[in-house]
Amino acid sequence: MPVVVFRIDRRSGVATYLQIVRQVEQALRMGALEEGDRLPTAAQVAATTKVNPNTTLKAYRELERAGLAEVRQGAGTFITRSLAQPGSGPDWPLRSALNEWMHQARAEGLGGAEVQELFRASFGEAYGDGTG
């Protein structure tokens, strides 16, 4: 299963390569990507998003320029550092509340599958198709 799945909004007015960069940065802030994780290949991204592989390569070069990733010839593109900082960042209050909720759900006897289904249902109510 891929570590990150890119979602491209062609109507956003934001360049596609920047959408990829921002999604990687967000995944790094949230801890979904960590140092050493391998990003999908340009061909994999093209297959799932219908984005030109050169666009993905441009995004990866930007990530490399920012010191967040490195291209290893023949091996792929790898994350070189995290942006996640426990206790800080704009998402911390939300992350903290979600962690508290998860612990409460577990304490009340909900299993992992039940929590995932509850989350999916709540996510669907809040985001509908998952793009907004």
Short mmCIF file of C-alpha atoms in Angstrom, two decimals:
data_model
loop_
_atom_site.label_atom_id
_atom_site.label_comp_id
_atom_site.label_asym_id
_atom_site.label_seq_id
_atom_site.Cartn_x
_atom_site.Cartn_y
_atom_site.Cartn_z
CA MET A 1 0.00 0.00 0.00
CA PRO A 2 1.45 3.39 -0.94
CA VAL A 3 2.54 5.70 1.85
CA VAL A 4 1.05 8.71 0.07
CA VAL A 5 -1.67 8.93 -2.56
CA PHE A 6 -1.81 12.20 -4.44
CA ARG A 7 -5.10 13.92 -5.17
CA ILE A 8 -4.96 16.47 -7.99
CA ASP A 9 -7.59 19.20 -8.25
CA ARG A 10 -7.41 20.46 -11.81
CA ARG A 11 -9.82 23.30 -11.03
CA SER A 12 -7.89 24.71 -8.06
CA GLY A 13 -5.74 27.12 -10.04
CA VAL A 14 -2.65 25.72 -8.26
CA ALA A 15 0.04 24.23 -10.48
CA THR A 16 -0.05 20.44 -10.40
CA TYR A 17 3.56 20.09 -9.31
CA LEU A 18 2.86 22.47 -6.39
CA GLN A 19 -0.14 20.38 -5.37
CA ILE A 20 2.18 17.37 -5.15
CA VAL A 21 4.78 19.35 -3.18
CA ARG A 22 2.15 20.66 -0.76
CA GLN A 23 0.64 17.20 -0.24
CA VAL A 24 4.07 15.77 0.60
CA GLU A 25 4.72 18.67 2.99
CA GLN A 26 1.35 18.10 4.66
CA ALA A 27 2.03 14.37 4.97
CA LEU A 28 5.38 15.24 6.57
CA ARG A 29 3.73 17.64 9.04
CA MET A 30 1.10 15.05 9.95
CA GLY A 31 3.68 12.30 10.39
CA ALA A 32 2.21 10.20 7.56
CA LEU A 33 5.62 10.38 5.85
CA GLU A 34 8.84 9.97 7.77
CA GLU A 35 12.54 10.08 7.08
CA GLY A 36 13.51 7.14 4.89
CA ASP A 37 10.06 6.63 3.32
CA ARG A 38 10.09 6.13 -0.43
CA LEU A 39 7.81 8.29 -2.56
CA PRO A 40 5.89 6.71 -5.42
CA THR A 41 7.68 6.71 -8.76
CA ALA A 42 6.70 9.26 -11.39
CA ALA A 43 5.17 6.40 -13.39
CA GLN A 44 3.07 5.30 -10.40
CA VAL A 45 1.85 8.86 -9.83
CA ALA A 46 1.05 9.19 -13.55
CA ALA A 47 -0.94 5.95 -13.47
CA THR A 48 -3.08 7.00 -10.50
CA THR A 49 -3.52 10.72 -11.25
CA LYS A 50 -3.12 11.01 -15.03
CA VAL A 51 -0.36 13.57 -14.42
CA ASN A 52 2.59 13.75 -16.79
CA PRO A 53 5.58 11.99 -15.16
CA ASN A 54 7.69 15.11 -15.81
CA THR A 55 5.33 17.08 -13.55
CA THR A 56 5.97 14.65 -10.71
CA LEU A 57 9.71 14.81 -11.34
CA LYS A 58 9.50 18.62 -11.15
CA ALA A 59 7.72 18.33 -7.79
CA TYR A 60 10.32 15.87 -6.52
CA ARG A 61 13.14 18.22 -7.64
CA GLU A 62 11.44 21.00 -5.67
CA LEU A 63 11.25 18.76 -2.60
CA GLU A 64 14.92 17.92 -3.07
CA ARG A 65 15.81 21.62 -3.38
CA ALA A 66 13.92 22.24 -0.11
CA GLY A 67 15.94 19.51 1.61
CA LEU A 68 12.93 17.27 2.17
CA ALA A 69 13.77 14.48 -0.27
CA GLU A 70 16.64 13.00 -2.20
CA VAL A 71 16.72 11.16 -5.48
CA ARG A 72 18.79 7.99 -5.35
CA GLN A 73 19.65 6.95 -8.87
CA GLY A 74 17.99 3.65 -9.68
CA ALA A 75 16.37 3.36 -6.24
CA GLY A 76 13.77 6.14 -6.13
CA THR A 77 13.01 9.31 -4.23
CA PHE A 78 13.24 9.18 -0.45
CA ILE A 79 12.19 11.49 2.36
CA THR A 80 15.23 12.98 4.11
CA ARG A 81 13.59 14.77 7.03
CA SER A 82 10.28 15.15 8.79
CA LEU A 83 8.27 18.30 9.38
CA ALA A 84 6.30 16.75 12.24
CA GLN A 85 7.01 18.44 15.54
CA PRO A 86 5.02 17.12 18.48
CA GLY A 87 3.26 19.86 20.35
CA SER A 88 3.57 22.50 17.65
CA GLY A 89 2.21 23.48 14.28
CA PRO A 90 -1.23 24.57 13.17
CA ASP A 91 -2.66 21.04 13.25
CA TRP A 92 -1.53 20.23 16.80
CA PRO A 93 -4.81 21.11 18.59
CA LEU A 94 -6.72 18.94 16.11
CA ARG A 95 -4.24 16.09 16.38
CA SER A 96 -4.38 16.28 20.16
CA ALA A 97 -8.20 16.20 20.17
CA LEU A 98 -8.22 13.27 17.74
CA ASN A 99 -5.72 11.35 19.88
CA GLU A 100 -7.86 12.00 22.95
CA TRP A 101 -10.94 10.78 21.08
CA MET A 102 -9.11 7.62 19.95
CA HIS A 103 -8.09 6.81 23.53
CA GLN A 104 -11.66 7.42 24.71
CA ALA A 105 -13.04 5.13 22.01
CA ARG A 106 -10.61 2.39 23.01
CA ALA A 107 -11.43 2.85 26.70
CA GLU A 108 -15.11 2.43 25.88
CA GLY A 109 -14.41 -0.89 24.20
CA LEU A 110 -14.45 0.00 20.52
CA GLY A 111 -12.18 -2.13 18.37
CA GLY A 112 -9.95 -0.86 15.58
CA ALA A 113 -12.38 -1.82 12.81
CA GLU A 114 -15.24 -0.08 14.61
CA VAL A 115 -13.19 3.09 15.08
CA GLN A 116 -12.17 3.06 11.41
CA GLU A 117 -15.78 2.69 10.30
CA LEU A 118 -16.91 5.47 12.64
CA PHE A 119 -14.13 7.69 11.31
CA ARG A 120 -15.05 6.88 7.68
CA ALA A 121 -18.69 7.75 8.34
CA SER A 122 -17.79 11.02 10.08
CA PHE A 123 -15.27 11.88 7.35
CA GLY A 124 -17.91 11.22 4.70
CA GLU A 125 -20.38 13.52 6.46
CA ALA A 126 -17.82 16.31 6.72
CA TYR A 127 -16.07 15.96 3.36
CA GLY A 128 -18.53 14.17 1.12
CA ASP A 129 -16.43 12.90 -1.76
CA GLY A 130 -13.17 13.45 0.12
CA THR A 131 -11.86 16.31 -2.01
CA GLY A 132 -12.91 19.31 0.02
#
